[in-house]
mmCIF file of C-alpha atoms in Angstrom:
data_model
loop_
_atom_site.group_PDB
_atom_site.id
_atom_site.type_symbol
_atom_site.label_atom_id
_atom_site.label_comp_id
_atom_site.label_asym_id
_atom_site.label_seq_id
_atom_site.Cartn_x
_atom_site.Cartn_y
_atom_site.Cartn_z
ATOM 1 C CA MET A 742 -222.429 40.276 -85.135
ATOM 2 C CA SER A 743 -218.873 41.175 -84.548
ATOM 3 C CA THR A 744 -216.786 43.986 -85.778
ATOM 4 C CA ILE A 745 -213.670 43.264 -86.690
ATOM 5 C CA VAL A 746 -210.755 46.181 -87.201
ATOM 6 C CA ALA A 747 -207.355 46.569 -87.944
ATOM 7 C CA ILE A 748 -205.495 48.749 -85.283
ATOM 8 C CA ASP A 749 -203.308 51.254 -86.634
ATOM 9 C CA GLU A 750 -201.536 54.216 -85.842
ATOM 10 C CA SER A 751 -205.267 56.358 -85.551
ATOM 11 C CA ILE A 752 -206.104 53.960 -81.551
ATOM 12 C CA LEU A 753 -203.137 57.348 -80.331
ATOM 13 C CA GLU A 754 -205.330 59.888 -81.406
ATOM 14 C CA ARG A 755 -208.064 58.294 -78.540
ATOM 15 C CA LEU A 756 -204.916 58.780 -75.992
ATOM 16 C CA LEU A 757 -206.456 61.360 -73.449
ATOM 17 C CA PRO A 758 -205.198 64.893 -72.313
ATOM 18 C CA ARG A 759 -202.608 65.608 -70.950
ATOM 19 C CA PRO A 760 -204.167 69.911 -69.081
ATOM 20 C CA ALA A 761 -200.726 71.940 -68.186
ATOM 21 C CA ASP A 762 -202.495 72.625 -64.690
ATOM 22 C CA SER A 763 -202.276 68.615 -63.593
ATOM 23 C CA HIS A 764 -200.998 66.348 -60.793
ATOM 24 C CA LYS A 765 -199.880 62.652 -60.117
ATOM 25 C CA GLY A 766 -204.075 62.620 -58.835
ATOM 26 C CA THR A 767 -205.010 64.026 -62.500
ATOM 27 C CA PHE A 768 -203.344 60.403 -63.524
ATOM 28 C CA GLY A 769 -204.983 57.906 -61.299
ATOM 29 C CA THR A 770 -203.030 55.530 -58.904
ATOM 30 C CA LEU A 771 -202.068 51.902 -60.062
ATOM 31 C CA PHE A 772 -201.902 49.579 -57.800
ATOM 32 C CA THR A 773 -199.589 46.143 -57.919
ATOM 33 C CA LEU A 774 -199.745 42.965 -57.306
ATOM 34 C CA CYS A 775 -196.739 41.324 -59.167
ATOM 35 C CA GLY A 776 -193.379 39.680 -58.794
ATOM 36 C CA SER A 777 -191.981 36.778 -56.798
ATOM 37 C CA LYS A 778 -188.826 35.086 -54.347
ATOM 38 C CA LYS A 779 -187.320 34.088 -57.962
ATOM 39 C CA MET A 780 -189.291 35.823 -60.972
ATOM 40 C CA PRO A 781 -188.787 39.728 -59.383
ATOM 41 C CA GLY A 782 -188.235 41.311 -62.520
ATOM 42 C CA ALA A 783 -191.658 40.912 -63.463
ATOM 43 C CA ALA A 784 -192.922 43.630 -61.169
ATOM 44 C CA TYR A 785 -189.913 45.896 -62.265
ATOM 45 C CA LEU A 786 -190.958 45.529 -65.963
ATOM 46 C CA ALA A 787 -194.468 45.830 -65.370
ATOM 47 C CA ALA A 788 -194.356 48.869 -63.154
ATOM 48 C CA CYS A 789 -191.769 49.981 -65.321
ATOM 49 C CA GLY A 790 -194.415 49.972 -68.208
ATOM 50 C CA ALA A 791 -196.615 51.484 -66.291
ATOM 51 C CA LEU A 792 -194.784 54.481 -64.972
ATOM 52 C CA ARG A 793 -193.927 54.859 -68.359
ATOM 53 C CA SER A 794 -197.240 55.526 -69.975
ATOM 54 C CA GLY A 795 -197.892 58.270 -68.009
ATOM 55 C CA VAL A 796 -199.975 56.939 -64.719
ATOM 56 C CA GLY A 797 -199.655 59.434 -61.644
ATOM 57 C CA LEU A 798 -198.626 56.976 -58.977
ATOM 58 C CA VAL A 799 -197.759 53.151 -58.976
ATOM 59 C CA LYS A 800 -198.209 51.091 -55.530
ATOM 60 C CA ILE A 801 -196.208 48.250 -54.983
ATOM 61 C CA ALA A 802 -197.200 45.241 -52.909
ATOM 62 C CA ALA A 803 -195.201 42.603 -52.264
ATOM 63 C CA ASP A 804 -193.332 41.013 -49.040
ATOM 64 C CA GLN A 805 -190.455 42.952 -47.310
ATOM 65 C CA GLU A 806 -187.399 39.810 -49.572
ATOM 66 C CA LEU A 807 -189.658 41.232 -52.863
ATOM 67 C CA THR A 808 -189.913 44.920 -51.891
ATOM 68 C CA ARG A 809 -186.202 45.260 -50.385
ATOM 69 C CA ILE A 810 -185.435 44.190 -53.995
ATOM 70 C CA LEU A 811 -186.928 46.154 -56.255
ATOM 71 C CA GLN A 812 -186.498 48.991 -54.294
ATOM 72 C CA ALA A 813 -183.082 48.957 -55.353
ATOM 73 C CA ARG A 814 -184.594 48.935 -58.488
ATOM 74 C CA LEU A 815 -186.889 51.783 -58.947
ATOM 75 C CA ALA A 816 -187.289 55.395 -57.238
ATOM 76 C CA GLU A 817 -190.894 56.418 -57.897
ATOM 77 C CA PRO A 818 -193.130 53.463 -56.044
ATOM 78 C CA VAL A 819 -194.935 53.912 -53.384
ATOM 79 C CA TRP A 820 -194.711 50.022 -51.242
ATOM 80 C CA LEU A 821 -197.862 48.998 -49.712
ATOM 81 C CA ASP A 822 -197.524 45.662 -47.293
ATOM 82 C CA ILE A 823 -200.219 42.428 -49.213
ATOM 83 C CA ALA A 824 -202.149 42.908 -46.137
ATOM 84 C CA SER A 825 -203.222 46.413 -46.714
ATOM 85 C CA LEU A 826 -205.017 45.194 -50.116
ATOM 86 C CA PRO A 827 -206.722 46.209 -51.961
ATOM 87 C CA ASP A 828 -205.915 49.696 -52.035
ATOM 88 C CA PRO A 829 -209.153 52.380 -51.221
ATOM 89 C CA TYR A 830 -206.967 55.148 -53.473
ATOM 90 C CA GLY A 831 -206.108 52.929 -56.484
ATOM 91 C CA THR A 832 -208.315 53.540 -59.656
ATOM 92 C CA ALA A 833 -206.479 50.587 -61.629
ATOM 93 C CA PHE A 834 -204.967 46.739 -60.592
ATOM 94 C CA LEU A 835 -202.376 44.555 -62.015
ATOM 95 C CA CYS A 836 -202.237 41.329 -60.818
ATOM 96 C CA GLY A 837 -200.455 38.460 -62.055
ATOM 97 C CA CYS A 838 -197.280 39.062 -63.643
ATOM 98 C CA GLY A 839 -194.380 36.872 -61.604
ATOM 99 C CA LEU A 840 -196.697 36.207 -58.858
ATOM 100 C CA GLY A 841 -196.224 32.847 -58.805
ATOM 101 C CA ARG A 842 -198.591 30.054 -56.546
ATOM 102 C CA GLU A 843 -197.948 30.822 -53.808
ATOM 103 C CA MET A 844 -200.291 33.838 -53.136
ATOM 104 C CA ASP A 845 -203.412 31.346 -53.847
ATOM 105 C CA ALA A 846 -204.763 31.782 -50.922
ATOM 106 C CA VAL A 847 -204.615 35.278 -51.333
ATOM 107 C CA LEU A 848 -205.995 36.103 -54.493
ATOM 108 C CA ASN A 849 -209.539 33.802 -53.042
ATOM 109 C CA VAL A 850 -210.083 36.048 -50.687
ATOM 110 C CA LEU A 851 -208.691 39.393 -52.702
ATOM 111 C CA LEU A 852 -210.282 39.640 -55.878
ATOM 112 C CA PRO A 853 -213.818 39.112 -55.382
ATOM 113 C CA GLN A 854 -212.827 42.547 -53.444
ATOM 114 C CA ILE A 855 -210.987 44.285 -55.997
ATOM 115 C CA HIS A 856 -214.205 46.838 -58.302
ATOM 116 C CA VAL A 857 -211.420 49.177 -59.863
ATOM 117 C CA PRO A 858 -210.683 47.779 -63.457
ATOM 118 C CA ALA A 859 -207.958 45.601 -63.668
ATOM 119 C CA VAL A 860 -205.874 43.888 -66.074
ATOM 120 C CA TYR A 861 -204.836 40.251 -64.790
ATOM 121 C CA ASP A 862 -202.334 38.284 -66.501
ATOM 122 C CA ALA A 863 -200.339 35.312 -66.089
ATOM 123 C CA ASP A 864 -200.036 33.842 -62.856
ATOM 124 C CA CYS A 865 -203.169 34.734 -61.754
ATOM 125 C CA ILE A 866 -204.053 33.152 -64.955
ATOM 126 C CA ASN A 867 -202.770 30.326 -64.413
ATOM 127 C CA TYR A 868 -204.725 30.527 -60.990
ATOM 128 C CA PHE A 869 -208.132 30.988 -62.592
ATOM 129 C CA SER A 870 -207.407 27.807 -64.259
ATOM 130 C CA LEU A 871 -207.594 26.237 -61.635
ATOM 131 C CA HIS A 872 -210.015 27.445 -59.948
ATOM 132 C CA LYS A 873 -212.531 28.291 -62.896
ATOM 133 C CA ASP A 874 -215.501 29.866 -60.886
ATOM 134 C CA GLU A 875 -213.591 32.428 -59.416
ATOM 135 C CA MET A 876 -214.176 34.270 -63.152
ATOM 136 C CA ASP A 877 -217.296 33.981 -62.063
ATOM 137 C CA ARG A 878 -216.732 35.720 -58.437
ATOM 138 C CA LEU A 879 -215.199 38.990 -59.731
ATOM 139 C CA THR A 880 -216.855 42.219 -59.995
ATOM 140 C CA GLY A 881 -215.521 44.527 -61.059
ATOM 141 C CA PRO A 882 -213.962 45.482 -65.386
ATOM 142 C CA TYR A 883 -211.317 43.227 -65.605
ATOM 143 C CA VAL A 884 -208.781 42.991 -68.939
ATOM 144 C CA LEU A 885 -207.546 38.744 -69.428
ATOM 145 C CA THR A 886 -203.602 38.898 -71.129
ATOM 146 C CA PRO A 887 -203.131 35.407 -71.139
ATOM 147 C CA HIS A 888 -200.755 34.340 -73.838
ATOM 148 C CA PRO A 889 -201.644 30.759 -76.204
ATOM 149 C CA ALA A 890 -200.554 27.828 -73.297
ATOM 150 C CA GLU A 891 -202.173 30.486 -70.780
ATOM 151 C CA PHE A 892 -205.514 30.706 -72.831
ATOM 152 C CA SER A 893 -205.427 26.917 -73.782
ATOM 153 C CA LEU A 894 -205.391 26.051 -69.484
ATOM 154 C CA LEU A 895 -207.640 28.369 -69.285
ATOM 155 C CA THR A 896 -209.984 27.422 -72.130
ATOM 156 C CA GLY A 897 -209.204 23.764 -72.419
ATOM 157 C CA LEU A 898 -208.769 23.826 -76.077
ATOM 158 C CA SER A 899 -205.825 23.053 -77.539
ATOM 159 C CA VAL A 900 -202.923 25.651 -78.472
ATOM 160 C CA ALA A 901 -203.587 24.418 -82.157
ATOM 161 C CA GLN A 902 -207.509 24.522 -81.519
ATOM 162 C CA ILE A 903 -206.556 28.475 -80.581
ATOM 163 C CA GLN A 904 -204.521 29.324 -83.097
ATOM 164 C CA GLN A 905 -206.827 28.070 -86.559
ATOM 165 C CA ASN A 906 -209.411 30.554 -84.874
ATOM 166 C CA ARG A 907 -207.561 33.151 -82.554
ATOM 167 C CA VAL A 908 -210.906 35.167 -83.095
ATOM 168 C CA GLU A 909 -213.652 33.252 -83.088
ATOM 169 C CA ILE A 910 -212.160 31.135 -79.858
ATOM 170 C CA ALA A 911 -211.466 35.047 -78.724
ATOM 171 C CA SER A 912 -214.641 36.924 -79.302
ATOM 172 C CA SER A 913 -216.748 34.323 -77.501
ATOM 173 C CA PHE A 914 -215.071 33.870 -74.810
ATOM 174 C CA ALA A 915 -214.918 37.828 -74.139
ATOM 175 C CA ARG A 916 -218.459 37.865 -74.531
ATOM 176 C CA GLN A 917 -218.917 35.031 -72.040
ATOM 177 C CA HIS A 918 -217.271 36.790 -69.197
ATOM 178 C CA GLY A 919 -217.459 40.102 -69.754
ATOM 179 C CA CYS A 920 -214.301 40.902 -70.505
ATOM 180 C CA VAL A 921 -211.725 42.391 -72.712
ATOM 181 C CA LEU A 922 -209.330 39.506 -73.725
ATOM 182 C CA VAL A 923 -206.297 40.370 -75.006
ATOM 183 C CA LEU A 924 -205.048 37.516 -76.458
ATOM 184 C CA LYS A 925 -201.093 37.532 -77.446
ATOM 185 C CA GLY A 926 -198.956 36.375 -80.044
ATOM 186 C CA LYS A 927 -199.350 37.604 -83.635
ATOM 187 C CA ASN A 928 -201.469 39.584 -84.750
ATOM 188 C CA THR A 929 -202.420 40.126 -80.732
ATOM 189 C CA VAL A 930 -206.430 40.154 -80.954
ATOM 190 C CA VAL A 931 -208.245 42.465 -78.148
ATOM 191 C CA ALA A 932 -211.881 41.323 -78.252
ATOM 192 C CA SER A 933 -215.010 43.191 -76.160
ATOM 193 C CA PRO A 934 -217.622 41.973 -73.925
ATOM 194 C CA ASP A 935 -219.946 43.449 -76.889
ATOM 195 C CA GLY A 936 -218.690 41.555 -80.104
ATOM 196 C CA GLU A 937 -215.979 45.139 -81.290
ATOM 197 C CA ILE A 938 -212.699 42.987 -82.033
ATOM 198 C CA GLY A 939 -209.382 44.814 -83.237
ATOM 199 C CA ILE A 940 -206.287 42.951 -85.085
ATOM 200 C CA ASN A 941 -202.841 44.576 -83.789
ATOM 201 C CA THR A 942 -201.033 45.489 -87.042
ATOM 202 C CA THR A 943 -197.494 45.711 -84.945
ATOM 203 C CA GLY A 944 -195.196 43.505 -83.600
ATOM 204 C CA SER A 945 -193.080 40.370 -84.370
ATOM 205 C CA ASP A 946 -190.327 38.262 -83.169
ATOM 206 C CA GLU A 947 -188.479 40.998 -81.463
ATOM 207 C CA LEU A 948 -191.078 40.821 -78.454
ATOM 208 C CA ALA A 949 -190.722 36.791 -78.427
ATOM 209 C CA LYS A 950 -188.617 36.887 -74.772
ATOM 210 C CA GLY A 951 -189.764 36.594 -71.079
ATOM 211 C CA GLY A 952 -190.617 39.655 -69.768
ATOM 212 C CA SER A 953 -192.854 41.511 -72.925
ATOM 213 C CA GLY A 954 -196.149 40.859 -71.933
ATOM 214 C CA ASP A 955 -195.335 41.995 -68.175
ATOM 215 C CA VAL A 956 -193.936 45.327 -69.752
ATOM 216 C CA LEU A 957 -198.406 45.263 -71.994
ATOM 217 C CA ALA A 958 -199.157 43.940 -69.106
ATOM 218 C CA GLY A 959 -198.259 47.145 -66.958
ATOM 219 C CA VAL A 960 -199.381 49.365 -70.417
ATOM 220 C CA ILE A 961 -202.462 48.376 -70.312
ATOM 221 C CA ALA A 962 -203.095 48.904 -66.331
ATOM 222 C CA SER A 963 -201.905 52.413 -66.085
ATOM 223 C CA LEU A 964 -203.864 53.330 -68.376
ATOM 224 C CA LEU A 965 -207.086 51.919 -67.174
ATOM 225 C CA ALA A 966 -206.290 54.240 -64.075
ATOM 226 C CA GLN A 967 -205.634 57.445 -66.004
ATOM 227 C CA GLY A 968 -209.070 57.013 -67.116
ATOM 228 C CA HIS A 969 -208.939 54.519 -70.823
ATOM 229 C CA ASP A 970 -212.191 52.617 -71.455
ATOM 230 C CA ARG A 971 -210.781 48.553 -71.471
ATOM 231 C CA PHE A 972 -211.247 47.860 -74.559
ATOM 232 C CA THR A 973 -209.309 51.731 -75.695
ATOM 233 C CA ALA A 974 -206.665 51.150 -72.840
ATOM 234 C CA ALA A 975 -205.960 47.422 -74.137
ATOM 235 C CA GLN A 976 -205.995 48.235 -77.615
ATOM 236 C CA ILE A 977 -203.279 51.318 -77.210
ATOM 237 C CA GLY A 978 -201.251 48.961 -75.549
ATOM 238 C CA VAL A 979 -200.794 46.464 -77.770
ATOM 239 C CA TYR A 980 -200.209 49.356 -80.638
ATOM 240 C CA ALA A 981 -197.564 51.138 -78.560
ATOM 241 C CA HIS A 982 -196.118 48.183 -77.084
ATOM 242 C CA GLY A 983 -195.478 46.098 -80.485
ATOM 243 C CA LEU A 984 -195.044 49.636 -82.327
ATOM 244 C CA ALA A 985 -191.262 50.176 -79.442
ATOM 245 C CA GLY A 986 -190.844 46.978 -80.239
ATOM 246 C CA GLU A 987 -190.419 47.249 -84.125
ATOM 247 C CA HIS A 988 -188.176 50.306 -83.370
ATOM 248 C CA LEU A 989 -185.904 48.996 -81.479
ATOM 249 C CA ALA A 990 -185.830 45.633 -83.674
ATOM 250 C CA ARG A 991 -183.705 48.729 -86.172
ATOM 251 C CA ARG A 992 -181.767 49.583 -83.059
ATOM 252 C CA TYR A 993 -180.402 46.558 -81.446
ATOM 253 C CA GLY A 994 -181.967 43.744 -84.343
ATOM 254 C CA SER A 995 -184.314 41.526 -83.474
ATOM 255 C CA HIS A 996 -182.261 38.920 -81.486
ATOM 256 C CA GLY A 997 -181.092 41.666 -79.669
ATOM 257 C CA VAL A 998 -184.234 43.600 -78.504
ATOM 258 C CA LEU A 999 -184.151 43.658 -74.659
ATOM 259 C CA PRO A 1000 -188.194 44.318 -72.917
ATOM 260 C CA SER A 1001 -186.149 45.873 -70.581
ATOM 261 C CA ASP A 1002 -185.900 48.205 -73.242
ATOM 262 C CA LEU A 1003 -189.142 48.058 -74.295
ATOM 263 C CA PRO A 1004 -190.604 50.772 -71.739
ATOM 264 C CA GLU A 1005 -189.061 53.833 -72.043
ATOM 265 C CA GLU A 1006 -189.562 53.565 -76.670
ATOM 266 C CA ILE A 1007 -193.443 53.132 -75.683
ATOM 267 C CA GLY A 1008 -193.216 56.527 -73.549
ATOM 268 C CA ARG A 1009 -191.385 57.859 -76.456
ATOM 269 C CA ILE A 1010 -194.438 56.573 -78.214
ATOM 270 C CA LEU A 1011 -197.234 58.447 -76.059
ATOM 271 C CA GLY A 1012 -195.583 60.953 -76.395
#
């Protein structure tokens, strides 16, 4: 039997403490495989979302061209060669934001080797849609963060079917695959494999721009790296992400909010 709760401000009470004598190792290491020549901004936004959410260290795996682009914008990450993955020091993994399809062969070899908590987003979800048996090869705990169109490809259901039965379909999928599912959209649904379901209460049309989901994926992955369980990390992430959009809409109007505005506001919300 499913338990359904509203994700509201009380979820922030579950943030882990940040001891005064902490260091970067206290808050984990997130390693990422995101971005591509055509979509470098996705890797940038995901990294910003992660860094502003408190992770101790971000490591970005990329080819030389993408690394050069990102290094012009980001001072904080450590840079990895793709051949060095999986990172033995990582405490969480993020994959898929803006990745494109050129990495499918890499994903086939890499993903079964990931044993730390992971967030699989965007083109990683599209990869699973084309290779559905690959999800059965995953060995580590993971969170999937699809929007309805991506979830349609993954499940074979139409977007209309999904939108009419968001809670039931998300919960069934999470149970079947043993994952936490974040079905994005108005009142984002967070479903756990044991039947717990959270319905988010924040966010609206100000988040309806390309790149918003990359920030969210980075936030959830950051919280995993810091030691939150998957269901809590996803709930905190969607709540703070939506609330940041609301705050920014008061400043810029819902038309004017940019995904790149979100990480700094999320940092303020998480404190």
